Coordinates of C-alpha atoms and ligand atoms in Angstrom, one line a residue:
M1 CA -27.2 3.7 21.7
T2 CA -28.1 1.7 18.6
R3 CA -27.9 4.0 15.5
S4 CA -29.8 1.7 13.3
A5 CA -30.9 -1.9 13.2
G6 CA -30.4 -1.9 9.4
R7 CA -28.6 -5.0 8.0
L8 CA -25.7 -4.3 5.7
A9 CA -27.0 -7.0 3.3
D10 CA -30.4 -5.2 2.9
M11 CA -29.0 -1.8 2.1
T12 CA -29.2 -0.5 -1.4
G13 CA -28.1 2.7 -3.2
L14 CA -25.0 3.2 -1.0
T15 CA -22.1 5.5 -2.1
P16 CA -19.5 3.4 -3.9
L17 CA -16.2 3.2 -1.9
A18 CA -14.3 4.0 -5.1
D19 CA -16.1 7.4 -5.4
I20 CA -15.1 8.3 -1.8
T21 CA -11.5 7.3 -2.5
A22 CA -11.4 9.4 -5.7
S23 CA -13.0 12.4 -4.0
R24 CA -11.2 15.7 -4.8
D25 CA -11.9 16.8 -1.2
L26 CA -11.3 13.8 1.1
P27 CA -11.9 15.6 4.5
A28 CA -15.2 17.0 3.2
A29 CA -16.3 13.5 2.0
Y30 CA -15.4 12.0 5.4
A31 CA -17.1 14.8 7.3
R32 CA -20.3 14.2 5.3
L33 CA -20.2 10.5 6.1
R34 CA -19.6 11.2 9.8
R35 CA -22.6 13.5 10.0
Q36 CA -24.8 11.0 8.3
Y37 CA -23.6 7.8 10.0
G38 CA -21.2 8.4 12.8
Q39 CA -17.8 6.6 12.8
V40 CA -19.0 3.6 10.8
A41 CA -20.5 4.2 7.4
P42 CA -22.1 1.6 5.0
V43 CA -20.6 1.8 1.6
L44 CA -21.0 -0.1 -1.7
L45 CA -17.9 -2.2 -2.5
E46 CA -19.0 -3.5 -5.9
K47 CA -22.2 -3.7 -7.9
G48 CA -21.7 -7.4 -8.7
R49 CA -23.6 -9.5 -11.2
Q50 CA -25.7 -11.3 -8.6
R51 CA -26.2 -8.5 -6.1
E52 CA -24.6 -5.4 -4.5
I53 CA -21.7 -6.2 -2.3
N54 CA -21.6 -3.8 0.7
G55 CA -19.1 -3.1 3.5
W56 CA -18.7 -0.9 6.6
L57 CA -16.1 1.9 6.3
L58 CA -14.5 2.6 9.7
L59 CA -13.8 6.3 9.9
G60 CA -12.7 6.8 13.5
H61 CA -9.1 6.4 14.8
R62 CA -10.3 4.7 18.0
E63 CA -12.7 2.4 16.1
I64 CA -10.0 1.2 13.7
L65 CA -7.6 0.5 16.5
D66 CA -10.2 -1.4 18.5
V67 CA -10.8 -3.7 15.5
V68 CA -7.2 -4.3 14.3
Q69 CA -5.9 -4.8 17.9
D70 CA -8.5 -7.5 18.7
E71 CA -7.8 -10.5 16.5
R72 CA -9.9 -12.8 18.8
R73 CA -13.1 -10.9 17.7
F74 CA -12.1 -9.7 14.2
A75 CA -10.5 -12.1 11.7
R76 CA -8.3 -11.2 8.8
D77 CA -9.0 -14.4 6.9
P78 CA -11.5 -13.7 4.2
N79 CA -13.0 -17.2 4.6
H80 CA -15.0 -15.4 7.4
W81 CA -16.5 -13.0 4.9
R82 CA -20.1 -14.0 4.7
D83 CA -20.7 -12.7 1.1
Y84 CA -17.6 -14.6 -0.1
A85 CA -18.4 -17.8 1.8
Q86 CA -22.0 -17.8 0.4
G87 CA -20.6 -17.5 -3.2
L88 CA -22.3 -14.1 -3.6
V89 CA -19.1 -12.3 -4.8
D90 CA -18.4 -12.9 -8.5
P91 CA -15.3 -15.2 -9.0
D92 CA -13.8 -12.6 -11.3
S93 CA -14.7 -9.7 -9.0
G94 CA -12.4 -6.7 -9.0
L95 CA -12.3 -7.1 -5.2
G96 CA -10.5 -10.5 -5.7
P97 CA -6.9 -9.4 -5.6
M98 CA -7.3 -7.6 -2.3
M99 CA -10.1 -9.6 -0.7
F100 CA -10.0 -13.2 -1.7
P101 CA -8.1 -15.6 0.6
R102 CA -4.6 -16.8 -0.3
D103 CA -2.1 -18.9 1.6
N104 CA 0.1 -16.2 3.1
A105 CA 0.7 -14.1 6.2
Y106 CA -1.5 -11.3 4.9
F107 CA -4.7 -13.4 5.0
A108 CA -3.8 -15.6 8.0
D109 CA -4.8 -15.3 11.7
G110 CA -3.5 -16.6 15.0
D111 CA -0.8 -19.2 15.1
T112 CA -0.5 -19.5 11.4
H113 CA 0.0 -15.7 11.1
R114 CA 2.6 -15.7 13.8
R115 CA 4.5 -18.5 12.2
L116 CA 4.5 -16.8 8.8
R117 CA 5.1 -13.3 10.1
A118 CA 8.2 -14.1 12.2
P119 CA 10.5 -14.6 9.2
L120 CA 9.4 -11.2 7.8
D121 CA 10.1 -9.3 11.0
E122 CA 13.4 -11.1 11.7
G123 CA 14.6 -10.9 8.1
L124 CA 13.9 -7.2 7.9
R125 CA 15.6 -6.5 11.2
E126 CA 18.8 -8.0 9.9
L127 CA 19.0 -5.9 6.7
D128 CA 22.0 -3.6 6.5
Q129 CA 20.4 -0.2 6.3
H130 CA 23.6 1.6 5.2
A131 CA 24.3 -0.8 2.3
M132 CA 20.6 -0.5 1.4
Q133 CA 20.6 3.2 1.4
R134 CA 23.7 3.3 -1.0
R135 CA 22.1 0.8 -3.4
I136 CA 18.7 2.6 -3.4
R137 CA 20.5 5.9 -4.1
A138 CA 22.4 4.3 -7.0
I139 CA 19.2 2.8 -8.5
C140 CA 17.3 6.1 -8.2
T141 CA 20.2 8.1 -9.8
E142 CA 20.4 5.6 -12.6
L143 CA 16.7 6.0 -13.3
T144 CA 17.0 9.8 -13.5
R145 CA 19.8 9.5 -16.0
G146 CA 17.2 8.0 -18.4
F147 CA 15.5 11.4 -18.7
V148 CA 17.7 14.1 -17.1
G149 CA 18.9 15.3 -20.5
R150 CA 15.3 15.6 -21.9
G151 CA 14.1 18.5 -19.7
H152 CA 10.7 16.8 -18.9
A153 CA 9.6 13.5 -17.4
D154 CA 6.6 11.6 -16.0
L155 CA 7.9 10.8 -12.5
I156 CA 5.3 8.0 -12.1
A157 CA 5.8 6.0 -15.3
E158 CA 9.6 6.6 -15.5
Y159 CA 10.6 6.7 -11.9
A160 CA 8.2 5.9 -8.9
S161 CA 6.7 2.8 -10.5
Y162 CA 10.1 1.2 -11.0
I163 CA 11.6 1.9 -7.6
P164 CA 9.7 -0.6 -5.4
M165 CA 10.4 -3.5 -7.7
L166 CA 14.1 -2.6 -8.2
T167 CA 14.7 -1.9 -4.5
V168 CA 12.5 -4.6 -2.8
A169 CA 13.2 -7.4 -5.2
G170 CA 16.7 -6.2 -6.1
T171 CA 18.1 -4.8 -2.8
M172 CA 16.2 -6.9 -0.2
F173 CA 16.0 -10.2 -2.1
G174 CA 19.1 -9.9 -4.3
I175 CA 17.1 -10.5 -7.5
D176 CA 19.0 -9.2 -10.5
L177 CA 17.6 -6.7 -13.0
D178 CA 16.7 -9.3 -15.7
H179 CA 14.8 -11.5 -13.2
G180 CA 13.3 -8.4 -11.7
R181 CA 11.8 -7.2 -15.0
R182 CA 10.4 -10.6 -15.8
L183 CA 8.9 -10.8 -12.3
R184 CA 7.2 -7.5 -12.7
D185 CA 5.6 -8.6 -15.9
G186 CA 4.5 -11.9 -14.4
L187 CA 3.0 -10.1 -11.4
L188 CA 1.1 -7.7 -13.5
A189 CA -0.3 -10.6 -15.5
L190 CA -1.0 -12.6 -12.4
F191 CA -2.9 -9.9 -10.5
G192 CA -4.6 -8.3 -13.5
S193 CA -8.0 -9.5 -14.3
G194 CA -7.0 -10.6 -17.8
T195 CA -6.8 -14.1 -19.3
D196 CA -3.0 -14.3 -18.9
S197 CA -3.3 -14.7 -15.1
Q198 CA -2.4 -18.4 -15.1
D199 CA 0.6 -17.8 -17.4
G200 CA 1.6 -15.0 -15.1
Y201 CA 1.6 -17.4 -12.1
R202 CA 3.6 -20.0 -13.9
D203 CA 6.2 -17.3 -14.9
V204 CA 6.4 -16.0 -11.4
Q205 CA 6.9 -19.5 -10.0
Q206 CA 9.6 -20.2 -12.5
I207 CA 11.5 -17.0 -11.9
L208 CA 11.4 -17.3 -8.1
G209 CA 12.4 -21.0 -8.5
E210 CA 15.5 -19.9 -10.4
V211 CA 16.3 -17.3 -7.7
L212 CA 16.0 -19.9 -4.9
H213 CA 18.1 -22.3 -6.8
A214 CA 20.9 -19.7 -7.2
R215 CA 20.7 -18.8 -3.5
K216 CA 20.9 -22.4 -2.4
A217 CA 24.1 -22.7 -4.4
A218 CA 25.5 -19.4 -3.2
P219 CA 24.0 -18.0 0.0
A220 CA 24.1 -14.2 0.4
G221 CA 23.2 -11.7 3.1
D222 CA 19.7 -11.1 1.7
L223 CA 16.1 -11.9 2.6
T224 CA 16.0 -14.8 0.1
T225 CA 18.8 -16.6 2.0
A226 CA 17.2 -15.7 5.4
F227 CA 13.9 -17.2 4.3
L228 CA 15.5 -20.3 2.9
H229 CA 17.1 -21.0 6.3
H230 CA 14.2 -19.9 8.6
P231 CA 12.8 -22.9 10.6
N232 CA 9.2 -21.5 10.4
L233 CA 9.1 -22.0 6.6
R234 CA 8.5 -25.6 5.7
N235 CA 9.3 -25.8 2.0
D236 CA 10.2 -23.8 -1.1
T237 CA 6.5 -23.0 -1.8
E238 CA 6.2 -21.2 1.5
V239 CA 9.5 -19.4 0.9
M240 CA 8.2 -18.3 -2.5
Q241 CA 4.8 -17.1 -1.0
E242 CA 6.7 -15.0 1.6
M243 CA 8.8 -13.4 -1.2
L244 CA 5.7 -12.8 -3.4
L245 CA 3.9 -11.2 -0.5
M246 CA 6.7 -8.8 0.4
I247 CA 7.3 -7.8 -3.2
S248 CA 3.6 -7.3 -4.0
A249 CA 2.6 -5.6 -0.7
G250 CA 5.4 -3.1 -1.1
Y251 CA 4.8 -2.4 -4.7
E252 CA 2.0 0.1 -5.2
T253 CA 2.2 1.5 -1.6
T254 CA 5.8 2.6 -2.0
A255 CA 5.2 4.0 -5.5
I256 CA 2.3 6.1 -4.2
W257 CA 4.2 7.3 -1.1
I258 CA 7.0 8.5 -3.4
A259 CA 4.6 10.2 -5.8
R260 CA 2.5 11.9 -3.1
T261 CA 5.6 13.1 -1.3
L262 CA 7.0 14.5 -4.5
L263 CA 3.7 16.2 -5.2
L264 CA 3.8 17.9 -1.8
M265 CA 7.5 18.9 -2.2
L266 CA 6.9 20.4 -5.6
G267 CA 3.3 21.7 -5.4
D268 CA 2.8 23.0 -1.8
P269 CA 4.5 26.3 -1.0
R270 CA 5.1 25.1 2.6
F271 CA 7.4 22.4 1.2
S272 CA 8.5 23.7 -2.2
G273 CA 9.8 26.7 -0.3
N274 CA 12.3 24.4 1.4
I275 CA 13.8 23.3 -1.9
R276 CA 14.5 26.9 -2.5
G277 CA 15.6 27.7 1.1
G278 CA 12.3 27.8 2.9
T279 CA 10.3 26.0 5.6
L280 CA 9.5 22.2 5.7
G281 CA 11.6 19.4 4.4
V282 CA 11.2 15.8 3.1
N283 CA 10.7 14.2 6.5
E284 CA 7.8 16.4 7.3
A285 CA 6.4 15.8 3.8
L286 CA 6.7 12.0 4.4
D287 CA 4.7 12.3 7.6
E288 CA 2.1 14.6 6.3
V289 CA 1.4 12.1 3.4
L290 CA 1.0 9.2 5.9
R291 CA -1.5 11.1 7.9
L292 CA -3.6 13.0 5.3
D293 CA -3.3 11.0 2.1
P294 CA -1.7 7.7 3.0
P295 CA -0.8 5.2 0.2
M296 CA -3.5 2.8 1.4
T297 CA -6.5 5.1 1.6
H298 CA -8.8 2.3 2.6
M299 CA -7.5 -1.1 3.7
P300 CA -9.5 -4.3 3.4
A301 CA -10.7 -6.0 5.6
R302 CA -11.6 -7.5 9.0
F303 CA -14.5 -9.8 9.6
P304 CA -16.3 -10.0 13.0
L305 CA -16.5 -13.5 14.4
A306 CA -19.7 -12.7 16.2
D307 CA -22.4 -9.9 16.0
C308 CA -21.1 -6.8 17.8
Q309 CA -21.6 -3.0 18.1
I310 CA -19.2 -0.3 16.9
D311 CA -19.9 3.3 17.7
G312 CA -23.5 2.2 18.6
R313 CA -24.1 0.5 15.2
R314 CA -25.0 -3.2 15.0
I315 CA -22.5 -5.1 12.9
E316 CA -23.2 -8.7 12.0
R317 CA -20.8 -11.7 12.0
G318 CA -19.1 -11.9 8.7
D319 CA -19.7 -8.3 7.5
A320 CA -16.7 -6.8 5.8
L321 CA -15.1 -4.0 7.8
I322 CA -12.9 -1.7 5.7
L323 CA -10.2 0.3 7.6
G324 CA -10.5 4.0 6.7
L325 CA -6.8 4.7 7.2
A326 CA -7.0 8.1 5.6
A327 CA -10.2 9.0 7.4
A328 CA -8.4 8.4 10.8
G329 CA -6.1 11.3 9.9
F330 CA -9.1 13.6 9.8
D331 CA -10.7 12.3 13.0
P332 CA -11.7 15.6 14.8
R333 CA -11.5 13.9 18.2
I334 CA -7.7 13.6 17.9
H335 CA -6.6 16.0 15.1
T336 CA -6.9 19.8 15.2
G337 CA -7.1 20.5 11.5
D338 CA -4.4 23.2 12.0
W339 CA -1.3 21.9 10.1
W340 CA 1.1 24.0 12.2
Q341 CA 0.0 22.1 15.3
E342 CA 0.2 18.8 13.4
I343 CA 3.9 19.1 12.3
D344 CA 5.8 16.0 13.6
N345 CA 2.5 14.4 14.6
R346 CA 3.0 10.7 13.8
S347 CA -0.3 9.4 15.2
H348 CA -1.4 8.3 11.7
L349 CA -2.6 4.9 10.8
G350 CA -0.9 4.8 7.4
F351 CA 0.8 1.5 8.2
S352 CA -2.3 0.3 10.1
A353 CA -1.7 -1.3 13.6
G354 CA -2.1 -4.5 15.5
S355 CA -0.6 -7.9 14.6
H356 CA -0.8 -7.2 10.8
T357 CA 0.7 -3.8 10.9
C358 CA 3.2 -3.3 8.0
P359 CA 6.4 -5.0 8.9
A360 CA 8.4 -2.9 6.5
K361 CA 7.9 0.6 7.9
I362 CA 11.6 1.4 8.3
P363 CA 12.8 0.1 4.8
A364 CA 9.8 1.6 3.1
R365 CA 10.6 5.0 4.6
L366 CA 14.2 4.6 3.7
I367 CA 13.3 3.8 0.0
T368 CA 10.8 6.6 -0.2
R369 CA 13.0 9.3 1.4
V370 CA 16.0 8.4 -0.8
A371 CA 13.8 8.3 -3.9
V372 CA 12.4 11.8 -3.2
E373 CA 15.8 13.3 -2.2
T374 CA 17.5 11.8 -5.2
A375 CA 14.9 13.2 -7.7
L376 CA 15.1 16.7 -6.2
H377 CA 18.9 16.5 -6.2
E378 CA 19.4 15.0 -9.6
L379 CA 16.8 17.3 -11.3
P380 CA 17.8 20.8 -10.0
G381 CA 15.1 23.4 -10.7
V382 CA 12.4 20.7 -11.1
T383 CA 8.8 22.0 -11.0
L384 CA 5.4 20.5 -11.8
A385 CA 4.6 20.9 -15.5
D386 CA 1.1 22.2 -14.8
P387 CA 0.8 23.2 -11.1
Q388 CA -2.9 24.1 -11.5
A389 CA -4.0 20.8 -13.1
P390 CA -5.8 18.3 -10.8
V391 CA -4.0 15.1 -10.3
P392 CA -5.7 12.3 -12.3
L393 CA -6.1 9.0 -10.3
I394 CA -6.0 5.4 -11.3
P395 CA -9.6 4.3 -10.3
S396 CA -9.6 2.1 -7.2
P397 CA -11.5 1.7 -3.9
W398 CA -8.3 1.3 -2.0
T399 CA -5.7 3.7 -3.3
R400 CA -5.3 7.2 -4.7
H401 CA -2.5 6.3 -7.1
P402 CA -1.7 9.4 -9.3
A403 CA -1.9 8.3 -13.0
H404 CA 1.0 10.5 -13.9
L405 CA 3.3 13.2 -12.5
H406 CA 4.6 15.4 -15.3
V407 CA 7.5 17.6 -14.3
V408 CA 9.9 20.0 -16.2
F409 CA 13.5 21.0 -15.4
P410 CA 16.4 22.5 -17.1
A411 CA 17.8 19.8 -19.3
A412 CA 21.2 18.6 -18.1
D413 CA 23.9 17.4 -20.4
R414 CA 24.6 14.3 -18.4
L415 CA 25.1 10.6 -19.0
R416 CA 21.9 9.3 -20.7
T417 CA 21.7 5.6 -19.9
A418 CA 18.1 4.5 -19.2
A419 CA 18.2 1.8 -16.5
V420 CA 14.8 0.4 -17.5
P421 CA 12.4 1.2 -20.3
P422 CA 9.3 3.3 -19.3
G423 CA 6.2 1.2 -18.7
P424 CA 2.8 1.2 -17.0
P425 CA 2.5 2.1 -13.3
A426 CA 2.3 -0.7 -10.7
T427 CA -0.9 -2.1 -9.3
A428 CA -1.7 -3.3 -5.7
V429 CA -1.0 -7.0 -5.7
P430 CA -0.8 -8.7 -2.3
Ligands
HEM501 C1 9.3 -1.9 1.3 C2 8.1 -1.8 1.0 C3 7.0 -2.6 1.8 C4 7.0 -3.9 2.1 C5 8.0 -5.0 1.7 C6 5.7 -4.2 2.8 C7 5.3 -5.4 3.2 C8 4.1 -5.6 3.9 C9 3.7 -7.0 4.3 C10 4.4 -8.3 4.1 C11 2.4 -6.8 4.9 C12 1.6 -7.9 5.5 C13 1.9 -8.1 6.9 C14 0.9 -9.0 7.7 O1 -0.2 -9.2 7.2 O2 1.3 -9.5 8.8 C15 2.1 -5.4 4.8 C16 1.0 -4.9 5.3 C17 0.7 -3.5 5.2 N1 1.5 -2.5 4.7 FE1 3.3 -2.7 3.9 N2 5.0 -3.0 2.9 C18 5.8 -2.0 2.3 C19 5.5 -0.7 2.2 C20 4.3 -0.1 2.7 C21 4.0 1.3 2.6 C22 4.8 2.3 1.9 C23 2.8 1.4 3.2 C24 2.0 2.7 3.4 C25 2.5 3.7 4.0 C26 2.4 0.1 3.7 C27 1.2 -0.1 4.3 C28 0.8 -1.4 4.8 C29 -0.6 -1.6 5.3 C30 -1.7 -0.6 5.5 C31 -0.6 -3.0 5.6 C32 -1.8 -3.8 6.1 C33 -1.9 -3.9 7.6 C34 -3.2 -4.5 8.0 O3 -3.8 -5.3 7.3 O4 -3.7 -4.0 9.1 N3 3.3 -0.8 3.4 N4 3.2 -4.7 4.2

């Protein structure tokens, strides 16, 4: 069955992807799209100065798997994106950071991807989980000490937004706090759309150069040392690209996973009951977030290498296919919609699947679990400041990053040493 012969490029007036992402009722938004279009819905990615840039949003669990598991037919490299190759996407487009090609594993296919991916998988496998857990707990405890005496905090700006940088850069790569802070500022400048982007890149290169220099002189049991010695990486530039990719890919995703899990634990009676002796715990909350509100709501992108059909819809070579990772969690063909039956169901696509699936599932879960447990432990009696208020989001087509998470708790008379000063939340920066 062919649902429609309509070409993506000719469609106008489509729903902006960012509006779907920001929907207050995600399942209802996806159900509407499914009724109208089936498992593949055309959406507006960006208005653009030259013309509207459209993409297909894959809504079905099966359809997403079929695409991500078939790299011979669906490329990751954005040079295969027709609109980009034809120069139709504005050079300063907001889609750039997530959709323009760069020389790293994230945007590579085939042999190049396998060569660059192996050091990530092997390095992560070698990490000492127990040592990591101890260090993550210490970092999280230190952060809570910055506000535990105050009786209120914003757990995004003062907690969740710092943890990925401090744990991934600090714990996995052995980057000290001072370099970590400078790196964070450089990354925010580099991937922001401001005029300081070039300066940001120079800073990032200089900081990582200093870190490499130190590790060459004194090797350690961290990922920096592992990358420096990996035969697949040909020079310092490739080592730096791998480090940058890991730090940036884990940045916003982990912050959101922490924030969303805390929101469930504090705001949903099925979970908050547990803190006070009730039903479901942190592990169930972590899984529910991955399935129903995963950190990457919509993941860019795959590009068909030839015209094809998905769920009966004609897709042209070079169209952008966006992975509806959150939509898959509401696919009525595999999920019941009854949360009692879905407890322990890990058939989510929160980490995507196929050759590009997130290589850091285990450390990311460790960081998030420890961060959530530590906040609950160090802030006894913590509750949401305004449980009825809707959660404001940082606008994005890709993520549902809470803008803040205000909590209150009985002020404790504990040591008050802020580990890092409060600052803006992280942004997605692969
Ligand atoms: C320690 C934190 C993390 C690190 C270091 C990390 C690292 C990475 C890297 C290097 C990639 C690119 C892999 C490739 O293209 O071969 C990736 C992809 C990805 N990661 Fe993570 N990640 C982290 C946390 C997370 C979290 C918390 C989530 C969400 C639950 C997540 C979801 C994804 C997704 C959806 C992809 C894309 C897969 C695709 O394109 O199909 N990551 N991650």
